[in-house]
Amino acid sequence: MQHLTTAFFIVLTAVVYNLVRRLSMRHHNHPLLNIVGLSVATLIGVLLIGDIPYSAYEPASDIITFMLGPATVGLALPLYRYRAVLKRRATALIGTVALGSLAAMVIAALIAHFGGLPREVNISILTKGISVPFALEISEMYGGIPPLAAAFVVATGTLGAIFGGWLLTRFKVGDPVARGLAFGTVSHGQGTAAALIEGEQQGAMAGLAMILAGILTTAMAPAVVFFLDLL
Amino acid sequence: MPPSVRFLLQTALLILVYHGCARFVAWADFPIPANVLGLIVLFVLLCTGIVKEKHLAEAAGFFLKHLSFFFVTVGVGLINWGAVFYDYGLVLLLAIVVSSLIPLYVVGVVTQKLGEKR
């Protein structure tokens, strides 16, 4: 029975994803038809309406997530194809991602702090823009709540994937390198997946930004936590 | 080699690189997550020519095209945190949105400006 349920949820996830993807493509990736956002909303809706506990869905999630790591590793290929851009613009790319990551950390923590949230929540929200493994590590180190940190990462990634492209167009950012870099800096792998839908170059730059943001955020976190504790 | 076999072998290569790195990270308590280390390792392998594009092009292309799919199940996990978002919803939403919006603008606009100067 357990295996049957798991198989059912895997198939359901794949079907929902495919239907939403087709719908989204037909409407030129309209932000309200975002593939991840709408698929997640549909599946959460199914669980809520059917009164199904998350624990019933979890095994299916674990099996699908098994391929997330290997799929992410595949980003090496677009990065390799655009290595000339990396070499030519290395300093600028690293500098901008560092600036963006620092701003993301400080702004999130300040709003949470002055919004009256407890310290462990403020620490957990610091890392909302970087990949889950990085976020867990930092949260653990400075007294955050690791699962909550992961939830913030996913919430940020989902919002970034939904609105990132639309916002960048509003900001008149047309350069594929700039779009990809912005996507990856603020919304890690989920932003990278959205950037890949725009194009390979956007995806390559988002992947690069995701790596840099993770490493740079880890490096800058102690200073930000120190500053936060002074408030 | 039939395309399906080639695809499976390429997928196996991606799994090998990732899970090899995951083992190493766990064993050495390495400070960089396995997916990032794996990406860097594979990038270096491509640059040195040990792995060629043809050894992974189809599988990597397929998984990257559908990378969003793997985040769907991750996103469903947010269902567990409904209560936290309900209690502190407004502040959290504000913190997440503003702290994403400003860096998105800064990184996008600055990178574009720096690119134009060349």
PDB file of C-alpha atoms in Angstrom, chain A residues 1 8 29 95 114 156 160 171 190 197 200:
ATOM      1  CA  MET A   1       0.000   0.000   0.000  1.00  0.00           C
ATOM      2  CA  PHE A   8       0.888   7.433  -7.202  1.00  0.00           C
ATOM      3  CA  ASN A  29       5.853  31.951 -19.156  1.00  0.00           C
ATOM      4  CA  GLY A  95      32.068  41.662  -6.732  1.00  0.00           C
ATOM      5  CA  PHE A 114      12.837  45.404  13.906  1.00  0.00           C
ATOM      6  CA  THR A 156      12.425  32.812  -1.263  1.00  0.00           C
ATOM      7  CA  GLY A 160      12.118  34.556  -6.907  1.00  0.00           C
ATOM      8  CA  PHE A 171      14.011  47.066 -14.118  1.00  0.00           C
ATOM      9  CA  GLN A 190      15.066  27.629  -7.956  1.00  0.00           C
ATOM     10  CA  ILE A 197      13.794  28.402 -18.933  1.00  0.00           C
ATOM     11  CA  GLU A 200      21.254  28.548 -21.531  1.00  0.00           C
TER      12      GLU A 200
END
